[in-house]
């Protein structure tokens, strides 16, 4: 757990999540990062009582990268509000097959969640029950068979990046759910929450955090080189 902590102070803790880890408990009953971190802090700091830890935002289980947890209730309420107000800038990296897509593009779609298959349905125009989803991507590296995209999120919708890239014919590597031809050996997808920028909820200082990509994936390593 220690090696996954990329930032920590008295109010917050930021983790570089591995592929397959749950950010919080779900119906699978698998142990979540929330519980793992609580136990880690309890042991490390020799805390006698319960450890307070609140999840500020989520990323999907098959993705990797930065997740913020709050260590105080004050930080949690302020950060939750900052997420709603879009005051936390999130930058993602995604690997897609070498398709003929523009080098940069701002995508605007409308997404509706299908609860049955836990998938986002993408509409080109405003539709009843669908929420506006906006992102901008730039191709920042070209490999032999893949492109590395850097993505700035303007909205935070369910499976937004996965669904929108799939809609333009560029599904993320390993993402079978959204049209990738094959899975990755680790069952994950090549989507990584790379960078966070925000004003600290308590100290009011600017915080910028960047997470290294998974080192057990040859394509990711080639992207970072």
mmCIF file of C-alpha atoms in Angstrom:
data_model
loop_
_atom_site.group_PDB
_atom_site.id
_atom_site.type_symbol
_atom_site.label_atom_id
_atom_site.label_comp_id
_atom_site.label_asym_id
_atom_site.label_seq_id
_atom_site.Cartn_x
_atom_site.Cartn_y
_atom_site.Cartn_z
ATOM 1 C CA UNK A 1 0.000 0.000 0.000
ATOM 2 C CA UNK A 2 2.857 2.347 0.877
ATOM 3 C CA UNK A 3 4.201 2.299 -2.695
ATOM 4 C CA UNK A 4 0.780 3.219 -4.113
ATOM 5 C CA UNK A 5 0.468 6.429 -2.082
ATOM 6 C CA UNK A 6 1.585 9.304 -4.319
ATOM 7 C CA UNK A 7 0.459 12.191 -2.085
ATOM 8 C CA UNK A 8 -0.543 12.466 1.556
ATOM 9 C CA UNK A 9 -1.023 15.176 4.175
ATOM 10 C CA UNK A 10 -3.281 15.592 7.224
ATOM 11 C CA UNK A 11 -6.403 16.056 5.074
ATOM 12 C CA UNK A 12 -6.040 13.920 1.963
ATOM 13 C CA UNK A 13 -4.426 10.887 0.485
ATOM 14 C CA UNK A 14 -4.023 10.143 -3.231
ATOM 15 C CA UNK A 15 -3.483 6.594 -4.477
ATOM 16 C CA UNK A 16 -2.149 5.308 -7.800
ATOM 17 C CA UNK A 17 -4.745 2.553 -8.259
ATOM 18 C CA UNK A 18 -3.734 -0.695 -9.915
ATOM 19 C CA UNK A 19 -5.804 -2.425 -12.600
ATOM 20 C CA UNK A 20 -8.488 -4.585 -10.973
ATOM 21 C CA UNK A 21 -8.570 -2.800 -7.615
ATOM 22 C CA UNK A 22 -11.958 -1.577 -6.383
ATOM 23 C CA UNK A 23 -12.052 2.017 -5.127
ATOM 24 C CA UNK A 24 -14.863 1.122 -2.705
ATOM 25 C CA UNK A 25 -16.892 -1.977 -1.820
ATOM 26 C CA UNK A 26 -19.452 -3.346 -4.284
ATOM 27 C CA UNK A 27 -21.689 -6.397 -4.719
ATOM 28 C CA UNK A 28 -18.686 -8.646 -5.504
ATOM 29 C CA UNK A 29 -17.674 -8.444 -1.837
ATOM 30 C CA UNK A 30 -13.994 -8.128 -2.882
ATOM 31 C CA UNK A 31 -11.776 -6.105 -0.570
ATOM 32 C CA UNK A 32 -11.671 -2.457 -1.659
ATOM 33 C CA UNK A 33 -8.944 0.159 -1.559
ATOM 34 C CA UNK A 34 -11.035 2.064 0.983
ATOM 35 C CA UNK A 35 -10.719 -0.829 3.464
ATOM 36 C CA UNK A 36 -7.083 -1.582 2.585
ATOM 37 C CA UNK A 37 -6.034 2.045 3.154
ATOM 38 C CA UNK A 38 -7.989 2.292 6.421
ATOM 39 C CA UNK A 39 -6.238 -0.834 7.730
ATOM 40 C CA UNK A 40 -2.870 0.425 6.523
ATOM 41 C CA UNK A 41 -3.284 3.808 8.288
ATOM 42 C CA UNK A 42 -4.566 2.128 11.464
ATOM 43 C CA UNK A 43 -1.433 -0.046 11.677
ATOM 44 C CA UNK A 44 1.072 2.565 10.484
ATOM 45 C CA UNK A 45 -0.162 5.352 12.774
ATOM 46 C CA UNK A 46 -1.082 2.970 15.616
ATOM 47 C CA UNK A 47 -4.600 4.408 15.818
ATOM 48 C CA UNK A 48 -6.752 2.819 18.558
ATOM 49 C CA UNK A 49 -10.183 3.721 17.125
ATOM 50 C CA UNK A 50 -11.752 3.718 13.676
ATOM 51 C CA UNK A 51 -9.932 5.523 10.873
ATOM 52 C CA UNK A 52 -11.963 8.136 8.977
ATOM 53 C CA UNK A 53 -11.555 7.860 5.209
ATOM 54 C CA UNK A 54 -13.936 9.119 2.556
ATOM 55 C CA UNK A 55 -13.905 8.464 -1.195
ATOM 56 C CA UNK A 56 -13.993 11.706 -3.194
ATOM 57 C CA UNK A 57 -14.482 10.302 -6.736
ATOM 58 C CA UNK A 58 -14.369 6.951 -8.533
ATOM 59 C CA UNK A 59 -12.532 5.371 -11.426
ATOM 60 C CA UNK A 60 -13.554 2.068 -13.044
ATOM 61 C CA UNK A 61 -12.147 -1.219 -11.782
ATOM 62 C CA UNK A 62 -10.286 -2.098 -15.044
ATOM 63 C CA UNK A 63 -8.574 1.327 -15.174
ATOM 64 C CA UNK A 64 -5.492 2.487 -13.289
ATOM 65 C CA UNK A 65 -4.387 5.824 -11.900
ATOM 66 C CA UNK A 66 -5.144 8.562 -9.431
ATOM 67 C CA UNK A 67 -7.929 8.399 -6.852
ATOM 68 C CA UNK A 68 -8.441 10.948 -4.035
ATOM 69 C CA UNK A 69 -9.475 9.915 -0.528
ATOM 70 C CA UNK A 70 -10.237 12.416 2.251
ATOM 71 C CA UNK A 71 -8.836 11.868 5.764
ATOM 72 C CA UNK A 72 -11.099 14.453 7.434
ATOM 73 C CA UNK A 73 -14.815 15.186 7.118
ATOM 74 C CA UNK A 74 -14.038 18.842 6.352
ATOM 75 C CA UNK A 75 -11.816 17.867 3.416
ATOM 76 C CA UNK A 76 -14.395 15.326 2.190
ATOM 77 C CA UNK A 77 -17.297 17.810 2.074
ATOM 78 C CA UNK A 78 -15.186 20.479 0.364
ATOM 79 C CA UNK A 79 -13.651 18.096 -2.189
ATOM 80 C CA UNK A 80 -17.051 16.547 -2.986
ATOM 81 C CA UNK A 81 -18.358 20.042 -3.725
ATOM 82 C CA UNK A 82 -15.274 20.782 -5.852
ATOM 83 C CA UNK A 83 -15.972 17.665 -7.944
ATOM 84 C CA UNK A 84 -19.577 18.837 -8.491
ATOM 85 C CA UNK A 85 -18.342 22.316 -9.479
ATOM 86 C CA UNK A 86 -15.742 20.795 -11.828
ATOM 87 C CA UNK A 87 -12.933 22.456 -9.914
ATOM 88 C CA UNK A 88 -10.690 19.379 -10.044
ATOM 89 C CA UNK A 89 -8.926 19.072 -13.418
ATOM 90 C CA UNK A 90 -8.511 15.438 -14.445
ATOM 91 C CA UNK A 91 -6.204 14.347 -17.259
ATOM 92 C CA UNK A 92 -6.252 10.776 -18.553
ATOM 93 C CA UNK A 93 -4.052 8.743 -20.872
ATOM 94 C CA UNK A 94 -5.640 6.168 -23.171
ATOM 95 C CA UNK A 95 -4.136 3.747 -25.683
ATOM 96 C CA UNK A 96 -6.167 3.072 -28.810
ATOM 97 C CA UNK A 97 -5.468 1.162 -32.015
ATOM 98 C CA UNK A 98 -3.813 3.148 -34.780
ATOM 99 C CA UNK A 99 -7.029 4.371 -36.395
ATOM 100 C CA UNK A 100 -7.530 7.276 -38.767
ATOM 101 C CA UNK A 101 -8.758 9.805 -36.222
ATOM 102 C CA UNK A 102 -7.958 13.533 -36.056
ATOM 103 C CA UNK A 103 -4.889 14.508 -34.016
ATOM 104 C CA UNK A 104 -7.078 16.531 -31.684
ATOM 105 C CA UNK A 105 -10.839 16.650 -31.193
ATOM 106 C CA UNK A 106 -13.450 17.910 -28.754
ATOM 107 C CA UNK A 107 -16.169 15.302 -28.389
ATOM 108 C CA UNK A 108 -19.705 16.172 -27.310
ATOM 109 C CA UNK A 109 -22.177 13.325 -26.865
ATOM 110 C CA UNK A 110 -25.121 12.445 -24.629
ATOM 111 C CA UNK A 111 -24.822 9.361 -22.435
ATOM 112 C CA UNK A 112 -27.467 7.211 -20.800
ATOM 113 C CA UNK A 113 -26.555 4.366 -18.438
ATOM 114 C CA UNK A 114 -27.991 0.929 -19.173
ATOM 115 C CA UNK A 115 -28.301 -0.627 -15.699
ATOM 116 C CA UNK A 116 -28.774 -4.162 -17.055
ATOM 117 C CA UNK A 117 -25.360 -4.452 -18.686
ATOM 118 C CA UNK A 118 -23.640 -1.593 -16.809
ATOM 119 C CA UNK A 119 -22.834 0.176 -20.058
ATOM 120 C CA UNK A 120 -23.213 3.729 -21.355
ATOM 121 C CA UNK A 121 -25.358 4.234 -24.466
ATOM 122 C CA UNK A 122 -24.091 7.107 -26.625
ATOM 123 C CA UNK A 123 -26.396 9.528 -28.454
ATOM 124 C CA UNK A 124 -25.217 12.232 -30.867
ATOM 125 C CA UNK A 125 -27.948 14.658 -29.791
ATOM 126 C CA UNK A 126 -29.792 15.595 -26.598
ATOM 127 C CA UNK A 127 -32.081 12.708 -25.601
ATOM 128 C CA UNK A 128 -34.493 12.129 -22.685
ATOM 129 C CA UNK A 129 -32.587 10.771 -19.698
ATOM 130 C CA UNK A 130 -29.172 11.220 -21.315
ATOM 131 C CA UNK A 131 -26.508 13.512 -19.819
ATOM 132 C CA UNK A 132 -24.149 15.714 -21.800
ATOM 133 C CA UNK A 133 -20.595 14.348 -21.944
ATOM 134 C CA UNK A 134 -17.651 16.469 -23.118
ATOM 135 C CA UNK A 135 -13.969 15.674 -23.466
ATOM 136 C CA UNK A 136 -11.020 16.863 -25.537
ATOM 137 C CA UNK A 137 -8.266 14.500 -26.647
ATOM 138 C CA UNK A 138 -4.853 15.038 -28.236
ATOM 139 C CA UNK A 139 -2.681 12.363 -29.837
ATOM 140 C CA UNK A 140 0.617 12.776 -27.957
ATOM 141 C CA UNK A 141 2.527 9.696 -29.152
ATOM 142 C CA UNK A 142 2.420 7.293 -32.088
ATOM 143 C CA UNK A 143 3.641 3.711 -31.587
ATOM 144 C CA UNK A 144 3.872 0.913 -34.168
ATOM 145 C CA UNK A 145 0.290 -0.272 -33.658
ATOM 146 C CA UNK A 146 -1.200 2.221 -31.221
ATOM 147 C CA UNK A 147 -1.834 5.869 -30.476
ATOM 148 C CA UNK A 148 -1.459 7.446 -27.046
ATOM 149 C CA UNK A 149 -4.177 9.985 -26.323
ATOM 150 C CA UNK A 150 -4.119 12.618 -23.593
ATOM 151 C CA UNK A 151 -7.673 13.407 -22.514
ATOM 152 C CA UNK A 152 -9.055 16.381 -20.622
ATOM 153 C CA UNK A 153 -12.454 15.676 -19.093
ATOM 154 C CA UNK A 154 -15.011 18.481 -18.908
ATOM 155 C CA UNK A 155 -17.740 16.267 -17.450
ATOM 156 C CA UNK A 156 -17.579 13.099 -15.360
ATOM 157 C CA UNK A 157 -20.108 10.603 -16.682
ATOM 158 C CA UNK A 158 -20.367 6.832 -16.227
ATOM 159 C CA UNK A 159 -17.801 5.154 -18.560
ATOM 160 C CA UNK A 160 -17.535 8.473 -20.412
ATOM 161 C CA UNK A 161 -14.077 8.151 -21.995
ATOM 162 C CA UNK A 162 -14.613 4.496 -22.866
ATOM 163 C CA UNK A 163 -17.989 5.138 -24.506
ATOM 164 C CA UNK A 164 -17.056 8.320 -26.376
ATOM 165 C CA UNK A 165 -13.835 6.914 -27.851
ATOM 166 C CA UNK A 166 -15.701 3.765 -28.889
ATOM 167 C CA UNK A 167 -18.323 5.934 -30.612
ATOM 168 C CA UNK A 168 -15.667 7.534 -32.884
ATOM 169 C CA UNK A 169 -14.264 4.105 -33.793
ATOM 170 C CA UNK A 170 -11.304 4.153 -31.391
ATOM 171 C CA UNK A 171 -12.091 1.812 -28.462
ATOM 172 C CA UNK A 172 -9.487 1.642 -25.695
ATOM 173 C CA UNK A 173 -7.023 -1.258 -25.876
ATOM 174 C CA UNK A 174 -8.394 -4.229 -23.909
ATOM 175 C CA UNK A 175 -11.899 -2.781 -23.516
ATOM 176 C CA UNK A 176 -14.057 -5.645 -24.807
ATOM 177 C CA UNK A 177 -17.208 -4.032 -23.390
ATOM 178 C CA UNK A 178 -16.793 -1.090 -25.762
ATOM 179 C CA UNK A 179 -15.584 -2.847 -28.876
ATOM 180 C CA UNK A 180 -11.881 -3.672 -28.487
ATOM 181 C CA UNK A 181 -11.022 -6.851 -30.455
ATOM 182 C CA UNK A 182 -9.173 -8.576 -27.575
ATOM 183 C CA UNK A 183 -8.723 -8.380 -23.843
ATOM 184 C CA UNK A 184 -5.505 -7.555 -22.013
ATOM 185 C CA UNK A 185 -3.738 -10.377 -20.101
ATOM 186 C CA UNK A 186 -4.475 -8.696 -16.742
ATOM 187 C CA UNK A 187 -8.158 -8.173 -17.593
ATOM 188 C CA UNK A 188 -7.719 -4.397 -17.456
ATOM 189 C CA UNK A 189 -7.920 -1.685 -20.080
ATOM 190 C CA UNK A 190 -5.313 0.863 -21.176
ATOM 191 C CA UNK A 191 -6.967 3.853 -19.526
ATOM 192 C CA UNK A 192 -4.957 5.644 -16.836
ATOM 193 C CA UNK A 193 -5.947 8.576 -14.622
ATOM 194 C CA UNK A 194 -2.650 10.360 -15.225
ATOM 195 C CA UNK A 195 -2.869 13.784 -13.602
ATOM 196 C CA UNK A 196 -4.895 15.789 -11.053
ATOM 197 C CA UNK A 197 -4.791 19.558 -10.548
ATOM 198 C CA UNK A 198 -6.785 21.355 -7.856
ATOM 199 C CA UNK A 199 -6.655 23.908 -5.072
ATOM 200 C CA UNK A 200 -6.156 22.192 -1.715
ATOM 201 C CA UNK A 201 -9.488 22.320 0.174
ATOM 202 C CA UNK A 202 -7.850 23.414 3.447
ATOM 203 C CA UNK A 203 -4.435 25.016 2.761
ATOM 204 C CA UNK A 204 -5.651 26.664 -0.501
ATOM 205 C CA UNK A 205 -2.335 25.827 -2.195
ATOM 206 C CA UNK A 206 -2.245 24.460 -5.742
ATOM 207 C CA UNK A 207 -1.801 20.692 -5.893
ATOM 208 C CA UNK A 208 -0.535 18.906 -9.025
ATOM 209 C CA UNK A 209 -0.080 15.136 -8.966
ATOM 210 C CA UNK A 210 1.068 12.834 -11.783
ATOM 211 C CA UNK A 211 0.886 9.034 -11.602
ATOM 212 C CA UNK A 212 3.354 6.685 -13.318
ATOM 213 C CA UNK A 213 1.708 4.228 -15.732
ATOM 214 C CA UNK A 214 1.529 0.489 -14.866
ATOM 215 C CA UNK A 215 5.034 -0.932 -15.234
ATOM 216 C CA UNK A 216 3.892 -4.507 -15.979
ATOM 217 C CA UNK A 217 2.474 -3.501 -19.387
ATOM 218 C CA UNK A 218 4.871 -3.214 -22.339
ATOM 219 C CA UNK A 219 2.648 -0.808 -24.291
ATOM 220 C CA UNK A 220 2.312 1.529 -21.301
ATOM 221 C CA UNK A 221 6.068 1.465 -20.768
ATOM 222 C CA UNK A 222 6.619 2.354 -24.446
ATOM 223 C CA UNK A 223 4.187 5.264 -24.028
ATOM 224 C CA UNK A 224 6.111 6.698 -21.096
ATOM 225 C CA UNK A 225 9.562 6.340 -22.667
#
